[in-house]
CSV table of C-alpha atoms and ligand atoms in Angstrom, one decimal:
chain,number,residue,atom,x,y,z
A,29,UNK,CA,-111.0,8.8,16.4
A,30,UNK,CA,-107.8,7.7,15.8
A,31,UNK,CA,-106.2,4.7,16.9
A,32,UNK,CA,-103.6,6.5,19.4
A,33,UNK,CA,-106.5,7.9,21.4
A,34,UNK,CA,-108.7,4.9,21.1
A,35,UNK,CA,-105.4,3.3,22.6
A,36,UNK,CA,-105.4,6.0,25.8
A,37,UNK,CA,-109.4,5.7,26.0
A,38,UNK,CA,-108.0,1.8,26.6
A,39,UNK,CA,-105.7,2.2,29.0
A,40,UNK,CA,-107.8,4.5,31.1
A,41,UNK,CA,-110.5,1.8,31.1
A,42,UNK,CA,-108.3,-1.3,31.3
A,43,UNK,CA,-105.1,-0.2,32.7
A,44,UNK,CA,-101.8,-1.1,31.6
A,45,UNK,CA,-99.9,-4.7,31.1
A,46,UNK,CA,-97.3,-5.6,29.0
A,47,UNK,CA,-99.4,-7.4,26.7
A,48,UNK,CA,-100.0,-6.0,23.2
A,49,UNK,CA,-103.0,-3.8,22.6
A,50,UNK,CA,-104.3,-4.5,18.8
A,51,UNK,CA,-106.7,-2.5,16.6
A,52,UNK,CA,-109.4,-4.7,14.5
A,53,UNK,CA,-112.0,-3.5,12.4
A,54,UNK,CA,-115.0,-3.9,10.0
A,55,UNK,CA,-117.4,-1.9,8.2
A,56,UNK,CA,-120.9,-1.4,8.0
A,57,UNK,CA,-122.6,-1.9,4.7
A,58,UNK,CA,-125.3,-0.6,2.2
A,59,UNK,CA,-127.0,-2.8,0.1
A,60,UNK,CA,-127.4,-1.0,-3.7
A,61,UNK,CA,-130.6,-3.8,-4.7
A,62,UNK,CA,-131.6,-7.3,-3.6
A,63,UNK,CA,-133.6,-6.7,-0.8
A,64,UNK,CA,-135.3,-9.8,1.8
A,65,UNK,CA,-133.8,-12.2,-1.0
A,66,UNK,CA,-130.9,-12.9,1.2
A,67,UNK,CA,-133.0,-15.3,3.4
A,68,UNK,CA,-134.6,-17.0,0.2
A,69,UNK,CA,-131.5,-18.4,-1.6
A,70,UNK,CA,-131.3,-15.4,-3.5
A,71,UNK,CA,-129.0,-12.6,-5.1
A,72,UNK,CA,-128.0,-9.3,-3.5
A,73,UNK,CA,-125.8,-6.5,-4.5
A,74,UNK,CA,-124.0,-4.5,-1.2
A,75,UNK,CA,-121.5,-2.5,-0.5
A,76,UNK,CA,-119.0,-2.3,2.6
A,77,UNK,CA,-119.1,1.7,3.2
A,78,UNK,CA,-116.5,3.7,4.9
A,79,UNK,CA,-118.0,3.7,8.1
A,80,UNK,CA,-117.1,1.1,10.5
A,81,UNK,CA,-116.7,-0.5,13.6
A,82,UNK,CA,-112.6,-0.4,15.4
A,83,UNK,CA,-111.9,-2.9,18.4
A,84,UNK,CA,-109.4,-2.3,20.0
A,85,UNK,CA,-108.0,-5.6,22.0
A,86,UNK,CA,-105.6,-7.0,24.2
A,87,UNK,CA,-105.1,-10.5,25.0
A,88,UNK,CA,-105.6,-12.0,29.0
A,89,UNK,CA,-104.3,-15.2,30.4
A,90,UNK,CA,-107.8,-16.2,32.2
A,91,UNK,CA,-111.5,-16.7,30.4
A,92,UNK,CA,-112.5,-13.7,30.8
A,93,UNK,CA,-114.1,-11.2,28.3
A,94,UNK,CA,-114.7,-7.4,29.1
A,95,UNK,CA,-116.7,-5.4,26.7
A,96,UNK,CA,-116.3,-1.5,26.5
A,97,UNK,CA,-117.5,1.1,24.3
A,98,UNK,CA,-115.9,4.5,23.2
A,99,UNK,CA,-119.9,6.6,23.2
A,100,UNK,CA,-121.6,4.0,26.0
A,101,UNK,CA,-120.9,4.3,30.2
A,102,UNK,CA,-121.4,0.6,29.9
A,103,UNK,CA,-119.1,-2.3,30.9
A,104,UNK,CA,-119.8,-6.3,30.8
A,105,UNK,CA,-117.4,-8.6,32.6
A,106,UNK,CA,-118.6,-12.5,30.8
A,107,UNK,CA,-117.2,-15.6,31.6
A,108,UNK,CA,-116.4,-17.8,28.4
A,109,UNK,CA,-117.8,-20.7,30.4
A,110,UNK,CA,-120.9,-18.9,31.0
A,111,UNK,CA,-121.8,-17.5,27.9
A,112,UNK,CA,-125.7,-18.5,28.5
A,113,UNK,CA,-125.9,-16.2,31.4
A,114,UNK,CA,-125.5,-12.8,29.2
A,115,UNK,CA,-128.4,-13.2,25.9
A,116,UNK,CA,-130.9,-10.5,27.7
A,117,UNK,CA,-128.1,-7.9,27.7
A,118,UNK,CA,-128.8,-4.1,26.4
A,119,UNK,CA,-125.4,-4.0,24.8
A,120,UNK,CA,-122.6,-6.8,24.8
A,121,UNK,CA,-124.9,-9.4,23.6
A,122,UNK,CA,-123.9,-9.8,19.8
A,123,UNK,CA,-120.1,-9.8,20.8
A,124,UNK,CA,-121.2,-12.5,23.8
A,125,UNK,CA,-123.2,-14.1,21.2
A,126,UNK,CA,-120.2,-14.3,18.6
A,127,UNK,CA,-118.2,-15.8,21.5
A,128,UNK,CA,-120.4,-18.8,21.8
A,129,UNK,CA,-120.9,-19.7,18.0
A,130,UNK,CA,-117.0,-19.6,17.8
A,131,UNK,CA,-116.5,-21.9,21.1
A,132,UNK,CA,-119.4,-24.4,19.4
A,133,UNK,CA,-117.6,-24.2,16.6
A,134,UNK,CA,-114.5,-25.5,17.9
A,135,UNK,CA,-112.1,-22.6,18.3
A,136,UNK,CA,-110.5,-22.5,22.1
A,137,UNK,CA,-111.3,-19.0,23.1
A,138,UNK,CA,-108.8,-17.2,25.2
A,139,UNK,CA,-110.0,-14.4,27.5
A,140,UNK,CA,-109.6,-10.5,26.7
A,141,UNK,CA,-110.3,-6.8,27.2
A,142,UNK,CA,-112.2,-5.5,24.1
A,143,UNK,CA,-113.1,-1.4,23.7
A,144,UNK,CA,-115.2,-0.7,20.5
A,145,UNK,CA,-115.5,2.6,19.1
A,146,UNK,CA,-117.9,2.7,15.8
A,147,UNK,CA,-118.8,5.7,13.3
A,148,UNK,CA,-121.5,3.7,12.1
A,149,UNK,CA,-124.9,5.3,13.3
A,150,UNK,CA,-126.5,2.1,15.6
A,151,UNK,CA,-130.4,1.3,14.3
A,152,UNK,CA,-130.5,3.2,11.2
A,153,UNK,CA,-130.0,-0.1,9.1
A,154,UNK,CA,-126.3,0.3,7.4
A,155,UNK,CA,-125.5,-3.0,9.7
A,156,UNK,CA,-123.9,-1.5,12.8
A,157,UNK,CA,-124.5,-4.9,14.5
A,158,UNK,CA,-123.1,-6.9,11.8
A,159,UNK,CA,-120.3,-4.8,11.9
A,160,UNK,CA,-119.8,-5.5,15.7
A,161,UNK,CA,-120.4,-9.3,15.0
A,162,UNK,CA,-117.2,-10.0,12.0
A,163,UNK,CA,-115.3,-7.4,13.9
A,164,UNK,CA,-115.3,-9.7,17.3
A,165,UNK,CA,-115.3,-12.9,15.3
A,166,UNK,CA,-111.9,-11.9,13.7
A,167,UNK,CA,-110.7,-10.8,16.8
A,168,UNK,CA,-111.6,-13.9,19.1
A,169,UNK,CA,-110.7,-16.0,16.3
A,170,UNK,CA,-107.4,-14.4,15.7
A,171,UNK,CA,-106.4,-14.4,19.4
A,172,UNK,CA,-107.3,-18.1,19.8
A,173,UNK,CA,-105.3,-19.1,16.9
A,174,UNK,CA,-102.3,-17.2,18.1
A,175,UNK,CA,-102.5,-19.1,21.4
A,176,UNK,CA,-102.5,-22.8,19.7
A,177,UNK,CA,-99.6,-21.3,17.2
A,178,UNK,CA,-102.0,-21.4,14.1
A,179,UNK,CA,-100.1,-19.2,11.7
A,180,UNK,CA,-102.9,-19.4,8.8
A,181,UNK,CA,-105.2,-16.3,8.4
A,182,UNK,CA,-108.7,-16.2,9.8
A,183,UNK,CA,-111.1,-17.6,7.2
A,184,UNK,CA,-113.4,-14.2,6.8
A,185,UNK,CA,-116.5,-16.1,5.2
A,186,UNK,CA,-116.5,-18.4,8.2
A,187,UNK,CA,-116.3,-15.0,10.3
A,188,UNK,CA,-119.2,-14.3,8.4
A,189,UNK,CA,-121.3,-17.0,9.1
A,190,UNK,CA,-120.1,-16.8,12.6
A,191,UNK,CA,-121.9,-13.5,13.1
A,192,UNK,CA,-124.9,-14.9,11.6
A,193,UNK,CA,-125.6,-17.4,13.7
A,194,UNK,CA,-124.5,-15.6,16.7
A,195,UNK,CA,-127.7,-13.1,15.6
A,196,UNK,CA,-130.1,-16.3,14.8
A,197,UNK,CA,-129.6,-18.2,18.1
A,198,UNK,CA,-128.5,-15.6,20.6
A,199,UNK,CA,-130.2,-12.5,19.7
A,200,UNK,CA,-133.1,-14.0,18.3
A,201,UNK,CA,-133.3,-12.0,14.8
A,202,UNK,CA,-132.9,-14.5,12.2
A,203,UNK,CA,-131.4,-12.4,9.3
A,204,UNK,CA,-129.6,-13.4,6.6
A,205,UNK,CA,-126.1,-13.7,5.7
A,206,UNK,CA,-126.0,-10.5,3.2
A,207,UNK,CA,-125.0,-8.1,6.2
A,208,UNK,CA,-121.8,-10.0,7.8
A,209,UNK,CA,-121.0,-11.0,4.6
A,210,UNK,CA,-120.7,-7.5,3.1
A,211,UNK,CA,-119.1,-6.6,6.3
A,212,UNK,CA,-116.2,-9.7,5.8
A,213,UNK,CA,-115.8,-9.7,2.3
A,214,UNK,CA,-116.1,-5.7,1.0
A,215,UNK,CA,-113.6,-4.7,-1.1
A,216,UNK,CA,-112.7,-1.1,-1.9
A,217,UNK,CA,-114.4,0.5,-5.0
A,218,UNK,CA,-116.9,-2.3,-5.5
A,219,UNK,CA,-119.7,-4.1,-5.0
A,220,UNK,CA,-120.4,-7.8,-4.1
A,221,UNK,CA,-122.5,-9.5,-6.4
A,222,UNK,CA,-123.6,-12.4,-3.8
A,223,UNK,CA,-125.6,-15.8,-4.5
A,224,UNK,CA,-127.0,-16.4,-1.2
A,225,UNK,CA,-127.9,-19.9,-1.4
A,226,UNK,CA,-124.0,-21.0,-1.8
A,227,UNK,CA,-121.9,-17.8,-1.2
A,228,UNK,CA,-120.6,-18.0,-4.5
A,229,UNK,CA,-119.4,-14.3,-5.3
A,230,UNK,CA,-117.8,-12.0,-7.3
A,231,UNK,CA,-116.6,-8.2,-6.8
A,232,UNK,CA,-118.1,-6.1,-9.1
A,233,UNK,CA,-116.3,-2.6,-9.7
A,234,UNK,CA,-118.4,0.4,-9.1
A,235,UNK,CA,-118.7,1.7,-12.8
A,236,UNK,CA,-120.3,5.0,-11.3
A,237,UNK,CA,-118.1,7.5,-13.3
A,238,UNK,CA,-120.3,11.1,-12.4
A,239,UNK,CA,-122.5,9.8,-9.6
A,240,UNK,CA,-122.1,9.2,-6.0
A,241,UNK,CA,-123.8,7.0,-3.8
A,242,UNK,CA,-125.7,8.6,-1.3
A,243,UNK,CA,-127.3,7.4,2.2
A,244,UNK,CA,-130.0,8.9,3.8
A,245,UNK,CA,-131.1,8.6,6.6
A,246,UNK,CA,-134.4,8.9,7.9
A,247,UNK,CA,-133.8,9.1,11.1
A,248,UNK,CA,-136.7,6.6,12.6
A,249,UNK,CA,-135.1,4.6,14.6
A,250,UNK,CA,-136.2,1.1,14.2
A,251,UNK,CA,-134.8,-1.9,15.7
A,252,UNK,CA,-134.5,-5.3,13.5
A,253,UNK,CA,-135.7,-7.5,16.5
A,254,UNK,CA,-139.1,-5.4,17.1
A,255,UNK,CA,-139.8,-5.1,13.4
A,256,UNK,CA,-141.8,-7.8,11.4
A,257,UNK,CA,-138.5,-9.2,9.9
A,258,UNK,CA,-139.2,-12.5,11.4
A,259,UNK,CA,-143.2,-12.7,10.2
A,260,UNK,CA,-141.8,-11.8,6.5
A,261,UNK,CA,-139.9,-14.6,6.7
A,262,UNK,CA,-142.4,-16.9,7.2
A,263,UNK,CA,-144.5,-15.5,5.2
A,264,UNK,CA,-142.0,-16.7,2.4
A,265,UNK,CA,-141.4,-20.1,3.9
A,266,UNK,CA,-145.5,-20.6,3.4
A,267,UNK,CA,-145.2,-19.5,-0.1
A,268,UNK,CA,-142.5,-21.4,-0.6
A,269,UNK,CA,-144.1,-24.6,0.8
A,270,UNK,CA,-147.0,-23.9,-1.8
A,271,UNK,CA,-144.5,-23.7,-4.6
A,272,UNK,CA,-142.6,-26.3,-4.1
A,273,UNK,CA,-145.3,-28.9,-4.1
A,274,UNK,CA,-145.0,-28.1,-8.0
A,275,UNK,CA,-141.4,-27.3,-8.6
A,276,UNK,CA,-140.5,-30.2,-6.4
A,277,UNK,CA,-136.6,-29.9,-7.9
A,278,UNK,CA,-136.4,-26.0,-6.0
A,279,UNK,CA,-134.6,-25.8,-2.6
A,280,UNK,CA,-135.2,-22.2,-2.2
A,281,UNK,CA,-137.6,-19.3,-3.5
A,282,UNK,CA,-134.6,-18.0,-5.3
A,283,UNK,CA,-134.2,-21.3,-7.3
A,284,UNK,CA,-138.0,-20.7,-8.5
A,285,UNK,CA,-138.0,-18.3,-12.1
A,286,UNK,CA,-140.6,-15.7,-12.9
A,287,UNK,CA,-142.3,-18.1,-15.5
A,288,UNK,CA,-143.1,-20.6,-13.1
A,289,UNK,CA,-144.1,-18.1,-10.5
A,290,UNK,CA,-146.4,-17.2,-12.5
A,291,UNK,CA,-147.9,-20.7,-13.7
A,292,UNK,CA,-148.5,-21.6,-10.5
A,293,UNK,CA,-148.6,-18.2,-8.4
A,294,UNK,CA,-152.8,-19.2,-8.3
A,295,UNK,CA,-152.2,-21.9,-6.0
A,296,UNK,CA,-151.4,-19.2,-3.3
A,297,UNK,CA,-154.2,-18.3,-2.7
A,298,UNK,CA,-153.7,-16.2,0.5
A,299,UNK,CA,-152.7,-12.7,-1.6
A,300,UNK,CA,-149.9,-11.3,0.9
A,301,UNK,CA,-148.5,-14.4,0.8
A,302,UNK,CA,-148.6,-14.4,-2.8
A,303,UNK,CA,-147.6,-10.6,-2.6
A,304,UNK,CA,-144.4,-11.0,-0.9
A,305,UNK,CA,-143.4,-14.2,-3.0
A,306,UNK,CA,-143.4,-12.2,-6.2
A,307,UNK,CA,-141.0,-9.4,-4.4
A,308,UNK,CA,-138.6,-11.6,-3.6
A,309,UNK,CA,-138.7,-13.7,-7.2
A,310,UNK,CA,-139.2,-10.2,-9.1
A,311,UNK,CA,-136.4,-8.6,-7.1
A,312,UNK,CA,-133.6,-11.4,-7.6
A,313,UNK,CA,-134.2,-10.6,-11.2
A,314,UNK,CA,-133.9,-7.2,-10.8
A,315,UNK,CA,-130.4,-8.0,-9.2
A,316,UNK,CA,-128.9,-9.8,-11.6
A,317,UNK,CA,-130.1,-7.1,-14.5
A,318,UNK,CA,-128.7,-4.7,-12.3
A,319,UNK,CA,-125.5,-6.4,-12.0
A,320,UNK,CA,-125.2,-6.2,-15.7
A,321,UNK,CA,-126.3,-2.8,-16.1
A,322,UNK,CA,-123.5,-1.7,-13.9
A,323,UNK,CA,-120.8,-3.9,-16.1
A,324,UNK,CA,-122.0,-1.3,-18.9
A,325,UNK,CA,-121.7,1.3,-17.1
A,326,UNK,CA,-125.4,2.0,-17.8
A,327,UNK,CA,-126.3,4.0,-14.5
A,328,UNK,CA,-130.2,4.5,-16.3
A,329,UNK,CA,-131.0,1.1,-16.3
A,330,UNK,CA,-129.4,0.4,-13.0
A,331,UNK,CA,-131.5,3.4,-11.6
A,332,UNK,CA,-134.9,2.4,-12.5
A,333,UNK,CA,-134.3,-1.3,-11.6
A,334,UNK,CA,-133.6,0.7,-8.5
A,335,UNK,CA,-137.0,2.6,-8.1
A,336,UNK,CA,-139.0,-0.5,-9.4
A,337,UNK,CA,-137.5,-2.3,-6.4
A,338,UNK,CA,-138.5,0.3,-4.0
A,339,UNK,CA,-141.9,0.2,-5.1
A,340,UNK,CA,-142.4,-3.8,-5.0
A,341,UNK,CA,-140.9,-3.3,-1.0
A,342,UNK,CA,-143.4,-0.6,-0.4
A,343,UNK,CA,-146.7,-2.8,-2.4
A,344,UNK,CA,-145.6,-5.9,-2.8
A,345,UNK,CA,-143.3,-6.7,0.4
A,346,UNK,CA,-144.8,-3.9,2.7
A,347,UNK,CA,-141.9,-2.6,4.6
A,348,UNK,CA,-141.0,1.1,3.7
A,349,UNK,CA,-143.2,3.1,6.0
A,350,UNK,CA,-143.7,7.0,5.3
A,351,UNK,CA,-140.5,8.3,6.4
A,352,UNK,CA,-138.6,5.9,3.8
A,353,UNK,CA,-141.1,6.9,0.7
A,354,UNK,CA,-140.8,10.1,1.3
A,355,UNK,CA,-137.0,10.3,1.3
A,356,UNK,CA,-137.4,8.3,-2.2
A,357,UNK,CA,-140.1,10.6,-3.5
A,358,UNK,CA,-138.3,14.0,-2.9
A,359,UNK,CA,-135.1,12.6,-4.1
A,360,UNK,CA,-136.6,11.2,-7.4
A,361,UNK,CA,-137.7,15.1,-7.7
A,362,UNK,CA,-134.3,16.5,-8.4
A,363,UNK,CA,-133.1,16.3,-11.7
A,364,UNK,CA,-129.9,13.8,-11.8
A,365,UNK,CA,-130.8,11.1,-9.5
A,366,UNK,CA,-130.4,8.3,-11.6
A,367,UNK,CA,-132.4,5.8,-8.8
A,368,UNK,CA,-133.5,5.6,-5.0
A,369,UNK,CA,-134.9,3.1,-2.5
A,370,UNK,CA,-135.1,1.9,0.9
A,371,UNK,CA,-131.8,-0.2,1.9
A,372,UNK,CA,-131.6,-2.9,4.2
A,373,UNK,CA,-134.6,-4.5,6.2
A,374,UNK,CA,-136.8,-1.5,6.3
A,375,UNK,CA,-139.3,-0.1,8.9
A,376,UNK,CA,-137.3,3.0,8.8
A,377,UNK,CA,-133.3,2.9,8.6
A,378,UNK,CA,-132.2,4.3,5.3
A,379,UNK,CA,-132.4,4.5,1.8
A,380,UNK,CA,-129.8,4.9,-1.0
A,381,UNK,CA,-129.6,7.1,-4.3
A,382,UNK,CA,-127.5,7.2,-7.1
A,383,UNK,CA,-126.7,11.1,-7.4
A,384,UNK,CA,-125.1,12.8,-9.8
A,385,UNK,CA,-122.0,14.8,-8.7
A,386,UNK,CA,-122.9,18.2,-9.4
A,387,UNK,CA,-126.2,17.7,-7.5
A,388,UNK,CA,-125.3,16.3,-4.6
A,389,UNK,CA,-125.5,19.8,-2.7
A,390,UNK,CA,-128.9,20.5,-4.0
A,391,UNK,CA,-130.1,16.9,-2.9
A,392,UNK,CA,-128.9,17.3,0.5
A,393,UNK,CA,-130.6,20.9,0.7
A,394,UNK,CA,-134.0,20.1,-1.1
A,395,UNK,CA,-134.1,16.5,0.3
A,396,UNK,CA,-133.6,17.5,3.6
A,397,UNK,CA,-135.6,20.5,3.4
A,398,UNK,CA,-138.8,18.4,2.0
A,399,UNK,CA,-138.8,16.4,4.4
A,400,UNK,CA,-138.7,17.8,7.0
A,401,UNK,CA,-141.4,19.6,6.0
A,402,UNK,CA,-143.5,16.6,5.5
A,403,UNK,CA,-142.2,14.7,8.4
A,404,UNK,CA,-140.8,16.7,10.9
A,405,UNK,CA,-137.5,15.1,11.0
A,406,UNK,CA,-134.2,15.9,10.5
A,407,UNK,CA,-132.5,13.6,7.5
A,408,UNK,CA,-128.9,13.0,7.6
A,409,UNK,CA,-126.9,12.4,4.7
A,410,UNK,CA,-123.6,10.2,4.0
A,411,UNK,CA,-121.9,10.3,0.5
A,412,UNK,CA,-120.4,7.0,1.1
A,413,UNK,CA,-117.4,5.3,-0.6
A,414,UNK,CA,-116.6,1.6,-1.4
A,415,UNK,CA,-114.7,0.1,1.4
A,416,UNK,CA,-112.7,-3.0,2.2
A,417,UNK,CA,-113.9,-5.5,4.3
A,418,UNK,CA,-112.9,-6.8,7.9
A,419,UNK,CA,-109.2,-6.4,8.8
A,420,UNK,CA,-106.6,-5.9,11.4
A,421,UNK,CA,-105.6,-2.4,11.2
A,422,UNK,CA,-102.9,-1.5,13.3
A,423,UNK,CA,-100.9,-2.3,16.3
B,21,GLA,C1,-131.4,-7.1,7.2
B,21,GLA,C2,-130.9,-8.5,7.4
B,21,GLA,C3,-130.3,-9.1,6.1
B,21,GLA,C4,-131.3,-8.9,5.0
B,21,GLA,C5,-131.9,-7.5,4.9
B,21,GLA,C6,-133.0,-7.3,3.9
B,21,GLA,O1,-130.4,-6.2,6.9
B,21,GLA,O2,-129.9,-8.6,8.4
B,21,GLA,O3,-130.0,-10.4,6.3
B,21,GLA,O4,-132.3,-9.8,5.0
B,21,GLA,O5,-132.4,-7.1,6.2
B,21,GLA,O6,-132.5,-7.5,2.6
């Protein structure tokens, strides 16, 4: 939709006024390799795709927010004073959420009328809800500087960790930063080599000369909050524990190396425990060999560090599901996929392959075809691009 007819949709909804109506906007992301190490002081390796959420916004001289959405029927009138009143909403409660991590945070909210309109598709793990988070955050952050006279831009990695809290404490899912991040910082025609544990990070240029990254998606939906992202987290915390009764010096799983995982991995003696410790230690080293392989433009190497990540998530880690292997198995069939594995938190969503270009067609067809076949669901496919990160983008 372009940003003229989101602007009518607008003004049908909201009327008119003489205040300005402003266009915001921030993309979802795919993660390339790093998986559940975001939450352990560890490394990832996204990138913001060309798929995003738009706000569109105008300002209002009273505390009120009102939340739209282009595809939705529903509308939320919130109070900024009484931003506890709205956490069990359907829809409206990340943006709400957002709202109340900024206010604790010390920004002076000023009320307005928000309509989004995203092309990112909602529960199918490419970070729709991040992307609604930084988008708001920049917004309500913006607008509230403007009021005081703050000229200085809006600091997009506090944006960021806005949006993650506003998930933790209001929605109740208690992700990690990698998705708002990705959704602040992107930058087009790279990746963003990330260290969790103190958002240190550098952009890392997609050295993908003859391949393009594909999404696919399986099409189960699957919602973060339902799925056992929570219990793997503790599950790491208890490993962790163990751990760190030896490596007392370690703040974080992803401060703990292979070699002394495996000097003292017997002391776990619970074995999922012990299971999902070694994903998330094997993985961040997977990430930073990755990170380099991609530097040499070595798309081999960067592949099978790809499919040796899927498989620790699906023995190791336990969260790929039969819809998700069998997206990775058909596309490791066709000849010119240089890697493929389930993206994001798993339990369904997506998964992500490096495809050469003059096979793309044929991986779409055969893909699709195979599973169907063997799942009796339609796939959807997204060659995706590189994008940049969380902006205003137009007036
Ligand atoms: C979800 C979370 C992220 C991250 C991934 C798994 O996307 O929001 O913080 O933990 O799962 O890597």
């Amino acid at each position: 939709m372009i940003l003229d007819e989101l602007k009518n949709r607008f003004i049908d909804i909201y009327g008119e006024c003489g205040e300005e109506i402003r266009f915001f906007s921030s993309p979802g992301r795919v993660n390339l390799i790093g998986e559940h190490t975001d939450y352990n002081g560890g490394y990832v390796f996204p990138v913001a795709v060309d798929l995003s959420t738009i706000v569109a916004a105008r300002k209002r001289n009273d505390r009120q927010i009102n939340l739209a959405a282009t595809d939705l029927d529903i509308r939320v009138k919130a109070s900024l004073d009484e931003l506890d009143r709205y956490k069990n909403l359907d829809w409206g409660h990340y943006q709400l959420g957002v709202a109340d991590e900024l206010l604790k945070a010390g920004y002076d909210l000023i009320g307005c009328d928000l309509l989004y309109h995203g092309t990112i598709p909602y529960g199918a793990g490419l970070s729709s809800s991040a992307s609604i988070e930084v988008a708001t955050a920049l917004t309500l952050a913006t607008f509230a500087n403007e009021a005081k006279g703050i000229n200085t831009c809006v600091d997009l990695v506090e944006m960021a960790k806005i949006g993650q809290r506003a998930e933790n404490n209001y929605v109740g899912v208690n992700c990690g930063i990698m998705d708002q991040f990705a959704s602040a910082m992107g930058k087009k025609d790279h990746a963003i080599f990330l260290n969790c544990r103190d958002l240190s990070f550098k952009h890392v240029p997609l050295h993908m000369k003859g391949y393009k990254i594909v999404i696919s998606n399986t099409n189960k939906k699957r919602s973060l909050g339902a799925s056992k992202y929570n219990e793997r987290r503790s599950e790491c915390e208890k490993g962790f524990e163990i751990l760190h009764e030896k490596i007392p010096e370690a703040t974080c799983l992803g401060e703990i190396s292979y070699e002394q995982f495996n000097e003292y991995k017997h002391l776990i003696e619970n074995k999922t425990i012990r299971n999902r410790v070694e994903h998330v230690i094997s993985e961040d080293d997977r990430v930073l060999k990755s990170v380099k392989a991609l530097n040499n433009g070595n798309i081999e190497e960067f592949g099978r560090l790809m499919i040796e990540s899927h498989n620790s998530l699906r023995d190791l880690y336990e969260v790929t599901g039969n819809e998700l292997d069998t997206l990775v198995e058909e596309a490791l069939k066709i000849d010119g996929v240089a890697g493929s594995r389930m993206t994001g938190a798993g339990f369904g969503g997506c998964t992500v392959s490096i495809v050469r270009d003059d096979v793309v067609d044929e991986f779409k067809e055969k893909v699709g075809k195979n599973y169907y076949e063997r799942i009796g669901l339609n796939a959807t496919f997204y060659v995706c691009e590189a994008g940049d990160g969380a902006r205003e983008i137009g007036k």
